[in-house]
Coordinates of N, CA and C in Angstrom, one line a residue:
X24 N -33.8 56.5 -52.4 CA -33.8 55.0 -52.5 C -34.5 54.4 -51.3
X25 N -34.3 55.2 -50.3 CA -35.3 54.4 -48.8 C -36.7 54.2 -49.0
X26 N -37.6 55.0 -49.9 CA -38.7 54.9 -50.2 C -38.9 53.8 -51.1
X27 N -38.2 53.1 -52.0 CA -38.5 52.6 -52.9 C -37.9 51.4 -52.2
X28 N -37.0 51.4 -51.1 CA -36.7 49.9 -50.3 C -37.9 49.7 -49.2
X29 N -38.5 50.4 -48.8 CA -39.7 50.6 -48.2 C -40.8 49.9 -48.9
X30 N -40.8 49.7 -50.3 CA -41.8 49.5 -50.8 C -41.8 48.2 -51.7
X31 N -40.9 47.7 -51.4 CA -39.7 46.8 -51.7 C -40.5 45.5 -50.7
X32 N -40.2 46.2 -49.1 CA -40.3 45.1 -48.4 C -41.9 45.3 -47.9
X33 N -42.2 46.0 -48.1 CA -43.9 46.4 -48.2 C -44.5 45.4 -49.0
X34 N -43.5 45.1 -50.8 CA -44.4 43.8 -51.3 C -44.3 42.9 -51.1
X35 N -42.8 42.7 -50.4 CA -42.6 41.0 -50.0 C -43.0 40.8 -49.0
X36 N -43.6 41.5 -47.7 CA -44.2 41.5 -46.6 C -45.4 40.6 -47.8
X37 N -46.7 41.6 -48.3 CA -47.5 41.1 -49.1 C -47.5 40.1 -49.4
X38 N -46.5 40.0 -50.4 CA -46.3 38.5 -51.0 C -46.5 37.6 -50.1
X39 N -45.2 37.1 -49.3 CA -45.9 36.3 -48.4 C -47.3 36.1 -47.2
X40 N -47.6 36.7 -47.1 CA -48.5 37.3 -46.2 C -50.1 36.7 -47.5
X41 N -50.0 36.5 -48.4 CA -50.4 36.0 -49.4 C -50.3 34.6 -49.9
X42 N -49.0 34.4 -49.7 CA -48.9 32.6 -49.5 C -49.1 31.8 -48.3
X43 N -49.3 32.7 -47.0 CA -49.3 32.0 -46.0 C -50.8 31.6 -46.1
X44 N -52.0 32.8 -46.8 CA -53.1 32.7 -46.6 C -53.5 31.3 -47.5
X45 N -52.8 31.3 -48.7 CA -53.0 30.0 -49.6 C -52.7 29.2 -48.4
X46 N -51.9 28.9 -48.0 CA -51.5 28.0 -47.6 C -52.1 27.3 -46.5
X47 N -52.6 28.4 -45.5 CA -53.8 28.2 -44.3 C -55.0 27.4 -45.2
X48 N -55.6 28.2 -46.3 CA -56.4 27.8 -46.9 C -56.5 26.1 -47.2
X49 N -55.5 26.2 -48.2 CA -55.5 24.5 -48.4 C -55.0 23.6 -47.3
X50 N -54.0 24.1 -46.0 CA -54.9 23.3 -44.9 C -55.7 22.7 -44.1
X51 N -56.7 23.8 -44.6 CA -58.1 24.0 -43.7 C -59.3 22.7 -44.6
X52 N -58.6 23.1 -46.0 CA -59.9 22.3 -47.1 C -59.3 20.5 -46.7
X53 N -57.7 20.6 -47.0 CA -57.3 19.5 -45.9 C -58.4 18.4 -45.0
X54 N -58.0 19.4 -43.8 CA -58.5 18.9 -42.6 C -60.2 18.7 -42.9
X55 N -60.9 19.6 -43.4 CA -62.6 19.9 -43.0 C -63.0 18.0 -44.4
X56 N -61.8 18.0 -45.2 CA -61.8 16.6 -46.0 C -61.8 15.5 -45.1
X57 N -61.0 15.6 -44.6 CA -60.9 14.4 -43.4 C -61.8 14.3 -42.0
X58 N -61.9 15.6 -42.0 CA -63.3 15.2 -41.0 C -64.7 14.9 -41.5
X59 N -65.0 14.9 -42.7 CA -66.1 14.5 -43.5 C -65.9 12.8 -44.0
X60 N -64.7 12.8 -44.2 CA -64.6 10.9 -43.9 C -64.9 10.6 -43.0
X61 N -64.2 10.7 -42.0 CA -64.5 10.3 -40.6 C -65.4 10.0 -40.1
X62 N -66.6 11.7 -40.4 CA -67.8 11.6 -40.2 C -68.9 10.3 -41.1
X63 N -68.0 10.3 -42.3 CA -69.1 9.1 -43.3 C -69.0 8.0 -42.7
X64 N -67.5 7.9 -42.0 CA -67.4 6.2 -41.1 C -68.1 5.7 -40.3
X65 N -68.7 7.0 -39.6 CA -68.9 6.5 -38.3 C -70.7 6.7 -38.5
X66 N -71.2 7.2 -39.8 CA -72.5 7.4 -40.0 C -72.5 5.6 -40.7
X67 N -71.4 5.7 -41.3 CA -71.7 3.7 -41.9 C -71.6 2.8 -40.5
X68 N -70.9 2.9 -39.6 CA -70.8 2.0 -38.4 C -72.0 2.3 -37.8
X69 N -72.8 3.3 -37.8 CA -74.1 3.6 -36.8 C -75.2 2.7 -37.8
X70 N -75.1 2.8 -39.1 CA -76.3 2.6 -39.8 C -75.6 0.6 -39.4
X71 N -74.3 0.3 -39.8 CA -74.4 -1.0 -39.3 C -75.0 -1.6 -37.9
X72 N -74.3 -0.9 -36.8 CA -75.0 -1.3 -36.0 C -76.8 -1.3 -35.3
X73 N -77.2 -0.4 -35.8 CA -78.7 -0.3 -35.8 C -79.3 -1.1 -36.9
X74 N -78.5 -1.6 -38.2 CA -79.4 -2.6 -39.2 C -80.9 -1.0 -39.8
X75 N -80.4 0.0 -39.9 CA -81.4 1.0 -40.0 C -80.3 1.5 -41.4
X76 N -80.6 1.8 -42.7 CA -79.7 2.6 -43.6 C -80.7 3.9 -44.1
X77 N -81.8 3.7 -43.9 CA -82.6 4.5 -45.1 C -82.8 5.9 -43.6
X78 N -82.5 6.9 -43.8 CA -82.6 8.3 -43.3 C -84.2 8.7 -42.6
X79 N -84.9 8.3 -43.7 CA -86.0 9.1 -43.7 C -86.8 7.7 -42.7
X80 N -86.3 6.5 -42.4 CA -86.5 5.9 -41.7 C -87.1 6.4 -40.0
X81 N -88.2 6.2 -39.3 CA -88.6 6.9 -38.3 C -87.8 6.0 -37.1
X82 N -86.9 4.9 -37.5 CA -86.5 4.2 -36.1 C -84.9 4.3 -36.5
X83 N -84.0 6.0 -37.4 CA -83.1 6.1 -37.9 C -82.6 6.8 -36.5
X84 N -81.0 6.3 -37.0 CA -80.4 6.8 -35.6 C -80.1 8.2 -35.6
X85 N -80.4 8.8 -34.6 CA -80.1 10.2 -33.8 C -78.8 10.5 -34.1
X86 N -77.9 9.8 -34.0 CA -76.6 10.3 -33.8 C -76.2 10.3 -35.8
X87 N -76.5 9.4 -36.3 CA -76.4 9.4 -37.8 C -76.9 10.1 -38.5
X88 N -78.0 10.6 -38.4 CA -78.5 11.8 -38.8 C -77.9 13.4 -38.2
X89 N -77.1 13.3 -36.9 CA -76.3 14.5 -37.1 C -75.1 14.2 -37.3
X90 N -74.7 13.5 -37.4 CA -73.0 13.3 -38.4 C -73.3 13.3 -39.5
X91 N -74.3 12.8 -40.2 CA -74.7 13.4 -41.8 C -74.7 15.0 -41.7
X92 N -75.4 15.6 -40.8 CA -75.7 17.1 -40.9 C -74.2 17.3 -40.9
X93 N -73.6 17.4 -39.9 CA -72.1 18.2 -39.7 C -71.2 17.5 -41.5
X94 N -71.4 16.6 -42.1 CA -70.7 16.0 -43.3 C -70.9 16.9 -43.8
X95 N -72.4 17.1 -44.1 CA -72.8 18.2 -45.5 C -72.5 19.4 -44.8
X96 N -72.5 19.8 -43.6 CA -71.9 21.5 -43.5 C -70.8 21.7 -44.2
X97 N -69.6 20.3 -43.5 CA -68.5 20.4 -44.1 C -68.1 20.7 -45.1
X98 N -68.8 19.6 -46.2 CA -68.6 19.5 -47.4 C -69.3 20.8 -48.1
X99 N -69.9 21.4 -47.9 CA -70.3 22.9 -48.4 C -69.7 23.8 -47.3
X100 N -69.0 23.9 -46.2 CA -67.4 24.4 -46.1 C -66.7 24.5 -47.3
X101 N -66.2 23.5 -47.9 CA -65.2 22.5 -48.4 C -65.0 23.5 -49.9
X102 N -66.3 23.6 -50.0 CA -66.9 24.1 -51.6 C -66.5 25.4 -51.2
X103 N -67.2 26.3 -50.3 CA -66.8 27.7 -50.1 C -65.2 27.9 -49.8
X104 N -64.6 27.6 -49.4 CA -63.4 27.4 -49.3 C -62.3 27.1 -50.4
X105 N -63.0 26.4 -51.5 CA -62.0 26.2 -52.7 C -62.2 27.6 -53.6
X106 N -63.4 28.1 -53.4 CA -63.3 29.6 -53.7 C -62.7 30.5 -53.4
X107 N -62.8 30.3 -52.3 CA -61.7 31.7 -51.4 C -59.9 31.0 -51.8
X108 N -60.0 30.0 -52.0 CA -58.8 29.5 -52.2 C -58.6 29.8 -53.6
X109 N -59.0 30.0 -54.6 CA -58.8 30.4 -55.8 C -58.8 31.8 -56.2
X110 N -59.8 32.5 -55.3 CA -59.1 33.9 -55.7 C -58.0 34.5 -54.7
X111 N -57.1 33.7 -53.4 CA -56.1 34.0 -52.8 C -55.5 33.4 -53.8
X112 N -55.4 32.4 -54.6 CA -54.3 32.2 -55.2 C -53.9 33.8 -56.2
X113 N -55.4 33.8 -57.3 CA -55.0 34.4 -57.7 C -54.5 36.1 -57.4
X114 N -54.5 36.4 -56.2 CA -54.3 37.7 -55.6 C -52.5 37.5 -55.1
X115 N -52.1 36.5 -54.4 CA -50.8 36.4 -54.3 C -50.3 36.2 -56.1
X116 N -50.6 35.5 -56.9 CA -49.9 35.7 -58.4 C -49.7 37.2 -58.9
X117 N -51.3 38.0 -58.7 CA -51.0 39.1 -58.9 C -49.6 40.1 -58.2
X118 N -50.2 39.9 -56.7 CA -48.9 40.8 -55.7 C -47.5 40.1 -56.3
X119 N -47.4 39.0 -56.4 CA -45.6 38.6 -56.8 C -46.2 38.7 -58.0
X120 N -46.3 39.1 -58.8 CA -45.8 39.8 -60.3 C -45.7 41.3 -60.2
X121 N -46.5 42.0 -59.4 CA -45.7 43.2 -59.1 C -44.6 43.1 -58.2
X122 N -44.5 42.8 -57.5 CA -43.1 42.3 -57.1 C -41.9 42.1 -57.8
X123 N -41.9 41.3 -58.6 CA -41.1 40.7 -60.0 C -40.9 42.4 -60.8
X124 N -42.1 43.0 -61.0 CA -41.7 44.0 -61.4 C -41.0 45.6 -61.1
X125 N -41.0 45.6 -59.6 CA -40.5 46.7 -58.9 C -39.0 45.7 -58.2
X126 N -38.6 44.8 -58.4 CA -37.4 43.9 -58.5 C -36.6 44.2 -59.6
X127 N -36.9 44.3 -60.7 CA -36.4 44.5 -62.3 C -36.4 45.9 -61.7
X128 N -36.7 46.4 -61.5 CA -36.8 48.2 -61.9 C -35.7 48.5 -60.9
X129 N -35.7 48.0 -59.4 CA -34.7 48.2 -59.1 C -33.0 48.2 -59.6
X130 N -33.4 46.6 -59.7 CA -32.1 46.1 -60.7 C -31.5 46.8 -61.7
X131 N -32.5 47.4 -62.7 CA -32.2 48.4 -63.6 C -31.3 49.6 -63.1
X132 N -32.3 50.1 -62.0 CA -32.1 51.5 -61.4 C -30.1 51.4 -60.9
X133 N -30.2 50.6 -60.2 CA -28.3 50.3 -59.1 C -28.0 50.2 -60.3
X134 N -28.3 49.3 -61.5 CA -27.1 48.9 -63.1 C -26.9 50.2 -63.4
X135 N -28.0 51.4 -64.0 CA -27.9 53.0 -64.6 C -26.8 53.8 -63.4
X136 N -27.4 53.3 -61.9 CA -26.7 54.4 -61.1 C -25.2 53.9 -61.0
X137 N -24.4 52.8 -61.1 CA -23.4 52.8 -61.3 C -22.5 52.7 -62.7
X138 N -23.5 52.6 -63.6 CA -22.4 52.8 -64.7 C -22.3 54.3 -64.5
X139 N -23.6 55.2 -64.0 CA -23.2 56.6 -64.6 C -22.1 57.0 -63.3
X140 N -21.8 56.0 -62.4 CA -21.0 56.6 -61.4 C -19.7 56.2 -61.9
X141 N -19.2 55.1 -62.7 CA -18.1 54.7 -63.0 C -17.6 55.5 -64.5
X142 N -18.5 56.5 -65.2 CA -18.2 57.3 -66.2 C -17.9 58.5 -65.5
X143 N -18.4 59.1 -64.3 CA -17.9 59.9 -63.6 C -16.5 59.9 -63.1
X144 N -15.3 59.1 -62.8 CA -14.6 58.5 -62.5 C -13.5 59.2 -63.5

């Protein structure tokens, strides 16, 4: 039985170790969300104060055109990120359903090993 409790805590090590990564994940998409606002505010407050909106403009602000750049990094962060976040989800579903199922098997296992110990009796 030490092997199979071994392996036990081997999946729930996993398991979580698998929700923590969701969970890093969707705070990361979070945060990289909010710094792409931020970044849109302060590209709208530059294009206000300079009276300049159009990009391709040659008297467009310096600093607005790299807080657009760092937006769109973001935002295609943002994208690659909800992918990695969708197949951690689906890899921790996988690991806790085996989990779920070497749980049952145990449970089964202690139910067989003591009835056959209480017919021994």
């Amino acid at each position: 039985m030490k092997a199979r409790d071994a392996a036990l805590r081997l999946r729930r090590f996993d398991v979580n170790d698998k929700a923590r990564k969701v969970e890093d994940l969707e705070s990361m998409i979070r945060d990289f969300e909010q710094m792409a606002v931020d970044l849109n505010r302060q590209v709208a407050i530059e294009e206000d104060r300079t009276g300049i909106k159009d990009p391709l403009h040659f008297s467009y602000s310096t600093f607005a055109k790299a807080a657009a750049t760092r937006r769109a990094n973001l935002i295609a962060s943002v994208d690659d990120l909800r992918v990695k976040l969708d197949l951690a989800k689906g890899a921790h579903a996988e690991s806790l359903a085996e989990l779920q199922k070497l749980e049952t098997v145990e449970v089964r296992d202690v139910a067989d090993f003591d009835g056959a110990f209480k017919r021994m009796k």
